[in-house]
Tab-separated table of C-alpha atoms in Angstrom:
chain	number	residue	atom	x	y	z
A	1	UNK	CA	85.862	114.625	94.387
A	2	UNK	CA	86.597	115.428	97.738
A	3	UNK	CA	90.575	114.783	99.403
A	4	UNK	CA	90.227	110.956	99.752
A	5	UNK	CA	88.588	110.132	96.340
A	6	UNK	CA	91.042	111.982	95.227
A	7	UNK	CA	93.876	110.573	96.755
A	8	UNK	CA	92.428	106.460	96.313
A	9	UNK	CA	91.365	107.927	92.345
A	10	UNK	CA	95.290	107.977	91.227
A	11	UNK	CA	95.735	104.031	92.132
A	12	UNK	CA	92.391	102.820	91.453
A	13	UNK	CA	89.702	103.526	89.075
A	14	UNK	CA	86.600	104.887	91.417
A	15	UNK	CA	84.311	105.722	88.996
A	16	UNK	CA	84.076	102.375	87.977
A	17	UNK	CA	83.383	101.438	91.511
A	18	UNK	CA	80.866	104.172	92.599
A	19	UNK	CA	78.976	102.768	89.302
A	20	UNK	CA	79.775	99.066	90.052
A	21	UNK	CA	77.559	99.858	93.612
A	22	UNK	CA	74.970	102.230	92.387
A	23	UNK	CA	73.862	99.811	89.350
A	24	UNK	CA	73.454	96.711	91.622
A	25	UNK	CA	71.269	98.684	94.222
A	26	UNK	CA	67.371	97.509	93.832
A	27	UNK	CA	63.857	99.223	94.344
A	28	UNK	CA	63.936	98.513	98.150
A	29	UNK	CA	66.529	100.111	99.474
A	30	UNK	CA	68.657	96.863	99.523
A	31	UNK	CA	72.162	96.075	97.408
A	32	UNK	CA	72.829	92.472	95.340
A	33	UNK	CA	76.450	92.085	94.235
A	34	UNK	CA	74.867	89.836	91.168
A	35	UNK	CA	73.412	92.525	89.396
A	36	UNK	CA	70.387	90.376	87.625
A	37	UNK	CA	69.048	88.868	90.576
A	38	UNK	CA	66.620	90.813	92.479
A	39	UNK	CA	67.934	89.052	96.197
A	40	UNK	CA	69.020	92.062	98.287
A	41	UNK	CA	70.664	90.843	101.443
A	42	UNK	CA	71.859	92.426	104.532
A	43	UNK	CA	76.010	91.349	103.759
A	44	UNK	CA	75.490	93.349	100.058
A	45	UNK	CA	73.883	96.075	101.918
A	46	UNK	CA	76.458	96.329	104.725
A	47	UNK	CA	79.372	96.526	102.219
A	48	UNK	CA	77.642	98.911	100.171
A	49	UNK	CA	76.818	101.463	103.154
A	50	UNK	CA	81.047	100.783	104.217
A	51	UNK	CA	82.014	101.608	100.560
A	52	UNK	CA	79.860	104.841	100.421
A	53	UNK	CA	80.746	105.598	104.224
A	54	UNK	CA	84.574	104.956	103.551
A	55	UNK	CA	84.380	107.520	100.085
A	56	UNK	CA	82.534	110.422	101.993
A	57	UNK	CA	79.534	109.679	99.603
A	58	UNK	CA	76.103	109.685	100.414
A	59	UNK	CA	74.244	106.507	99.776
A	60	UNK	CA	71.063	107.223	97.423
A	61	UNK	CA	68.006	107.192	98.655
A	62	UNK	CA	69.065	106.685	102.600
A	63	UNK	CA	65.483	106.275	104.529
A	64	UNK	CA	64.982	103.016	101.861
A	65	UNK	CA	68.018	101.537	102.765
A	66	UNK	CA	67.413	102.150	106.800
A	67	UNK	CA	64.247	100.719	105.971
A	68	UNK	CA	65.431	97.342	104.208
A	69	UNK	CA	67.921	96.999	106.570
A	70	UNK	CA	65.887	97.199	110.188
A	71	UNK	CA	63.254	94.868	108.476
A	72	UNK	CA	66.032	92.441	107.396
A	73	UNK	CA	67.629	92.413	110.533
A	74	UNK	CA	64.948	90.583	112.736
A	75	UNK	CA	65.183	88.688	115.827
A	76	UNK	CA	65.787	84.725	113.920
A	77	UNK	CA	68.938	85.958	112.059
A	78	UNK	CA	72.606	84.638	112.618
A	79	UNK	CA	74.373	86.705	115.395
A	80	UNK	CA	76.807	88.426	112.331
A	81	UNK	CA	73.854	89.282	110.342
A	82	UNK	CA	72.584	91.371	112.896
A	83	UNK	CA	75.391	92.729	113.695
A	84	UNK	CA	76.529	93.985	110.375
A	85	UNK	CA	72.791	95.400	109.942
A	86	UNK	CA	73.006	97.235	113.367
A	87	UNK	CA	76.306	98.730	112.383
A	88	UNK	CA	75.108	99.785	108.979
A	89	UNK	CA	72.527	101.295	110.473
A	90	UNK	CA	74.418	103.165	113.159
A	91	UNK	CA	76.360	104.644	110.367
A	92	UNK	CA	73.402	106.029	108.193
A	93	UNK	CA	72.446	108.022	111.694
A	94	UNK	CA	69.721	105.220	112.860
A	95	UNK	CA	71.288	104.553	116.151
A	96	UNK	CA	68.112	103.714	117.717
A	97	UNK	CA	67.286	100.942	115.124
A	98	UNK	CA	71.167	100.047	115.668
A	99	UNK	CA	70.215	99.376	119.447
A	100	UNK	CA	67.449	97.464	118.987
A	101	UNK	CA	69.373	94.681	116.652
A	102	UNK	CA	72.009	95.113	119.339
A	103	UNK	CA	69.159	93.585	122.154
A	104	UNK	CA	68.232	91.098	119.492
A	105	UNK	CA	72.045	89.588	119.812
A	106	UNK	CA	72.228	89.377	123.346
A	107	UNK	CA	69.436	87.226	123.493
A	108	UNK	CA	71.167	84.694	121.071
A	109	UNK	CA	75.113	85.972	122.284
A	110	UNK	CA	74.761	85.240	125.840
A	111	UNK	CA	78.535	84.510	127.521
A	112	UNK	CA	77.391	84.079	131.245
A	113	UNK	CA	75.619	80.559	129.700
A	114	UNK	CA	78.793	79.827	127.582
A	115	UNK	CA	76.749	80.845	124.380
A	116	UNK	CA	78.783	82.668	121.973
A	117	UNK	CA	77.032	81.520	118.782
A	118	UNK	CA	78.983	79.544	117.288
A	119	UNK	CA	78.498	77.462	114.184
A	120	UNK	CA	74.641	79.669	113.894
A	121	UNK	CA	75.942	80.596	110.132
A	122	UNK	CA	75.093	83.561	108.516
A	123	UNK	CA	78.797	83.642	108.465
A	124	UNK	CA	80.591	86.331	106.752
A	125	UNK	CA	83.558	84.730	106.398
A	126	UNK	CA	83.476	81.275	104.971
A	127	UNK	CA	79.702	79.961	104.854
A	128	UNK	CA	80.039	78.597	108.294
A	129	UNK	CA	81.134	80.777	111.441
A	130	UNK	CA	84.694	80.550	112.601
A	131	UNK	CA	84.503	80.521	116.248
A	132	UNK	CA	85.457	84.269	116.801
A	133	UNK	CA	83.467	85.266	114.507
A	134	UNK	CA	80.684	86.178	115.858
A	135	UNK	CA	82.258	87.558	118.631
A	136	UNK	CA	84.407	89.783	116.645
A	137	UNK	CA	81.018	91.365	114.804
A	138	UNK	CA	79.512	91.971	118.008
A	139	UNK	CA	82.440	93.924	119.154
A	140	UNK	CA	82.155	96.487	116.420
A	141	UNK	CA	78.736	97.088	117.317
A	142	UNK	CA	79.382	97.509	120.392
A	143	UNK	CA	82.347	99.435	120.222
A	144	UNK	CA	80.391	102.142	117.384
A	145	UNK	CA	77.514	102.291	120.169
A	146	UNK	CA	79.576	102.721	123.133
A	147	UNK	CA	77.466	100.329	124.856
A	148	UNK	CA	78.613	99.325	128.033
A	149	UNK	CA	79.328	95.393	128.668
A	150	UNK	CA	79.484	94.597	132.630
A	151	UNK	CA	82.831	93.289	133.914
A	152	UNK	CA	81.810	89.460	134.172
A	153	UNK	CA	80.513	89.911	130.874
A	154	UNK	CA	84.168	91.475	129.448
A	155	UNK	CA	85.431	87.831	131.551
A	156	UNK	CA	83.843	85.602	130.179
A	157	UNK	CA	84.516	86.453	126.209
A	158	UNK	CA	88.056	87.040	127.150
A	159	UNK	CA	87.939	83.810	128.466
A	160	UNK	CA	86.467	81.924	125.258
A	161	UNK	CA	88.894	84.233	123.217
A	162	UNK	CA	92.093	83.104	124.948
A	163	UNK	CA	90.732	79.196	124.210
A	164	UNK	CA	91.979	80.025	120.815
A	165	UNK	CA	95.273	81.220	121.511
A	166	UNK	CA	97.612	78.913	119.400
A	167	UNK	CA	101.226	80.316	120.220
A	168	UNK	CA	102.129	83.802	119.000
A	169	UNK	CA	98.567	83.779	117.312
A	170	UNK	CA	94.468	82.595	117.084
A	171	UNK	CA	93.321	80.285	115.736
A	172	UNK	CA	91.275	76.521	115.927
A	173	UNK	CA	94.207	73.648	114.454
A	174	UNK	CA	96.961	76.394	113.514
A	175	UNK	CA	96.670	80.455	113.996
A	176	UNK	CA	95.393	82.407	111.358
A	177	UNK	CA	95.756	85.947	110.401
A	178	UNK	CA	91.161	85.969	109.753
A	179	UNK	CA	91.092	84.470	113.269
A	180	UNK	CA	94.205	86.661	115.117
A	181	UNK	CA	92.748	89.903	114.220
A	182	UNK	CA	89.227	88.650	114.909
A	183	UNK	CA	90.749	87.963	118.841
A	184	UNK	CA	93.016	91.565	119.116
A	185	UNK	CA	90.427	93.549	117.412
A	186	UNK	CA	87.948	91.979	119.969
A	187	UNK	CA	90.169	92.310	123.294
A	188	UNK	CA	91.139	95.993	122.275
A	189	UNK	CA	87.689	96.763	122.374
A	190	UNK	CA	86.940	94.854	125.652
A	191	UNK	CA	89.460	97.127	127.161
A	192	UNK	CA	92.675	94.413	127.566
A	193	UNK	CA	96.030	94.758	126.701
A	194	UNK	CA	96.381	93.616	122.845
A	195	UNK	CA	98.763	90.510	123.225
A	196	UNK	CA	102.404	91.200	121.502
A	197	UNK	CA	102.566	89.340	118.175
A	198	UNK	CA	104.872	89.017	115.282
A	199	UNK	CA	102.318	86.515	113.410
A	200	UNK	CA	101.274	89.348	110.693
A	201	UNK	CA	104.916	90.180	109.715
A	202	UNK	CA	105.490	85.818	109.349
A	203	UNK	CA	102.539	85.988	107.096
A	204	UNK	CA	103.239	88.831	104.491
A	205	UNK	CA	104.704	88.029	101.388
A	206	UNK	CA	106.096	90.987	98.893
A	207	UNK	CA	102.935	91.941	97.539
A	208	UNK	CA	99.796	90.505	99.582
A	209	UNK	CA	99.718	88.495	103.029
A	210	UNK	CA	98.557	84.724	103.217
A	211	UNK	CA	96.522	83.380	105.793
A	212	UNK	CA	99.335	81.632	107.448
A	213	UNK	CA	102.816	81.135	107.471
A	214	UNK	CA	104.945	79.705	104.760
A	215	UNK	CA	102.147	79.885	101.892
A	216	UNK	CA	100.789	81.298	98.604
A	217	UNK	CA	99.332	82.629	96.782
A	218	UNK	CA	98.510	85.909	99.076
A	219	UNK	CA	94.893	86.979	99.032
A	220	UNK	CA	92.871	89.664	99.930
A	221	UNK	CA	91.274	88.927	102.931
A	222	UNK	CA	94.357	88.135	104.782
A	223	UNK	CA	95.941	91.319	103.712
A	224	UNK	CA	93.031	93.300	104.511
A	225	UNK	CA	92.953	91.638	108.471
A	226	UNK	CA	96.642	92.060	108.493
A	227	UNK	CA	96.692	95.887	107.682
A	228	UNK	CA	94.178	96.502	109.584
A	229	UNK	CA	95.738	94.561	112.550
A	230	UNK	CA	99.478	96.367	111.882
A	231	UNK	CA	97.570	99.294	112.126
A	232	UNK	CA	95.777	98.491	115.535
A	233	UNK	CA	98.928	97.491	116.802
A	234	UNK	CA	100.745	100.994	115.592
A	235	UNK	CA	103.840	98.930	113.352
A	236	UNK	CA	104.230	99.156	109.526
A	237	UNK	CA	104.000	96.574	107.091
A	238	UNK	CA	107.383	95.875	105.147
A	239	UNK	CA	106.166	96.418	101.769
A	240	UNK	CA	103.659	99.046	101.551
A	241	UNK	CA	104.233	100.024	98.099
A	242	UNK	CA	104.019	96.260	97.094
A	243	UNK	CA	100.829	95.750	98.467
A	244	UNK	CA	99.718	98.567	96.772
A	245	UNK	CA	100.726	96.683	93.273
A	246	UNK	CA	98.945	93.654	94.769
A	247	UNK	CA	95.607	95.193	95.447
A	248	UNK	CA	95.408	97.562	92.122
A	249	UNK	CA	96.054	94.298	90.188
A	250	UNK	CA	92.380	92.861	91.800
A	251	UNK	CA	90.155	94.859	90.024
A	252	UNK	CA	88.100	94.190	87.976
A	253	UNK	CA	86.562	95.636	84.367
A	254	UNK	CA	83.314	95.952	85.975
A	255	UNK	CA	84.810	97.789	88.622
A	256	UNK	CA	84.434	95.359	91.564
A	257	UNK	CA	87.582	93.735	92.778
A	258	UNK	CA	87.899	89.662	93.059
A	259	UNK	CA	90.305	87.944	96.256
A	260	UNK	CA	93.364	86.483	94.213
A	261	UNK	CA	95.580	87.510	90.977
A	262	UNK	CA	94.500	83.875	89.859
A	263	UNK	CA	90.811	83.853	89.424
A	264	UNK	CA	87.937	85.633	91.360
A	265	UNK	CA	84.441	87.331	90.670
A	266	UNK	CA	84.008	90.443	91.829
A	267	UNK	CA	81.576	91.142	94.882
A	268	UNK	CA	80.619	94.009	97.187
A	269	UNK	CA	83.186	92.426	100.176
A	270	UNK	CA	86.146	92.253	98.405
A	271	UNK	CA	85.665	95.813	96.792
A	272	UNK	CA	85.156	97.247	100.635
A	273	UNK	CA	87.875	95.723	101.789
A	274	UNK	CA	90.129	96.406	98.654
A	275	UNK	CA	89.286	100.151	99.100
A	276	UNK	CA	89.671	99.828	103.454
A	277	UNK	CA	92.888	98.033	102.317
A	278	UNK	CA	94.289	100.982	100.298
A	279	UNK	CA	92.974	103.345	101.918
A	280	UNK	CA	95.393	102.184	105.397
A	281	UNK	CA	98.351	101.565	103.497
A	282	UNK	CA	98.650	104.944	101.798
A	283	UNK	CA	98.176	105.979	105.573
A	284	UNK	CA	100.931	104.376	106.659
């Protein structure tokens, strides 16, 4: 194992992982996190490409999984679907096939007509898109591509970003951490200041962070966005070594990790962000 299996290996048990992936991978190139059912699907596939990507490991069989991916990814899927596809695809060294799903978004994410995809689904999230959603996806493709958005372009999604600003945070009725990383992530990238915030801090709890304020339990896709978003904006979290507890606790016998201490099945997101979650805290 190289440094970083190593080093994730002493809090978490990675060989049930690597075999949690490998065994849920089917004949075409595409991933299923519900091993019996032969449904590969571009999320699965995306997470499974993130996992391998974020270990150092190669993911069997590559040229099958390019394949399934750039004939998943066609012009009538949701904005996020593509996305994800394009930026698994940038990352197994198809960066021509990335830029192709790329010009499939911007004829469907078009912000000069005020059309920024929302409520498409194909959500990642939550089963239907939260309004930065989309956005937020496109981003990271763009930002892995280094493809160049004009100014007016840059305007206009800074624009709809700020409609979401909801005090020191984003967010549609209330701001929450999903939605306030979603808008920073998204501005950093566009090339604007990231607005000061102490939202993340009001939202961690020892051991996990909650979606917003004042809540439990914690869960873990909070307190992966909120890592990830204390780490954009270069401050700590208060208890690292908490966390820590919190996320080991999520895993599961089969290897996969599940959202909550309370109940959960395990799936291919979770376990990424589990791992991407670990992984920045022992950074820290």
């Amino acid at each position: 194992m190289g440094s970083k299996l190593n080093e994730l290996a002493r809090y978490v048990n990675l060989n049930a992982v690597i075999n949690y992936i490998s065994k849920r991978r089917h004949e075409d190139g595409g991933y299923c996190f519900v091993s019996m059912l032969n449904e590969t699907n571009i999320n699965d596939t995306y997470y499974a490409v993130k996992i391998y990507d974020l270990l150092n490991l190669e993911i069997p069989e590559k040229e099958k999984t390019i394949e399934f991916l750039n004939s998943s990814a066609q012009p009538h899927r949701a904005t996020v679907a593509l996305a994800m596809a394009g930026e698994a695809l940038a990352i197994l060294g198809a960066e021509d096939l990335a830029r192709e799903k790329l010009e499939y978004i911007f004829a469907k994410y078009n912000p000069l007509k005020g059309q920024f995809s929302v409520g498409l689904g194909g959500s990642e999230e939550f089963g239907a898109a939260t309004p930065l959603e989309s956005t937020y996806w496109v981003m990271r493709l763009v930002s892995l591509l280094n493809y160049k958005i004009t100014d007016e372009i840059k305007e206009k999604i800074r624009d709809f970003i700020e409609g979401f600003r909801k005090g020191n945070g984003y967010g549609v009725n209330q701001p929450t951490v999903t939605m306030t990383y979603q808008a920073i992530y998204s501005l950093n990238v566009l090339g604007y200041p990231i607005p000061k915030t102490r939202f993340f801090e009001e939202c961690e709890v020892y051991g996990g962070f909650t979606e917003v304020p004042m809540s439990l339990p914690p869960y873990l896709e909070p307190t992966f966005y909120a890592v990830r978003a204390l780490k954009l904006l270069g401050r700590k979290p208060r208890y690292i070594k908490e966390h820590i507890r919190f996320i080991r606790a999520l895993q599961n016998p089969n290897g996969g990790f599940r959202r909550s201490l309370e109940l959960g099945i395990s799936n291919f997101q979770n376990t990424y962000r589990a791992l991407r979650a670990l992984n920045d805290l022992l950074s820290f």
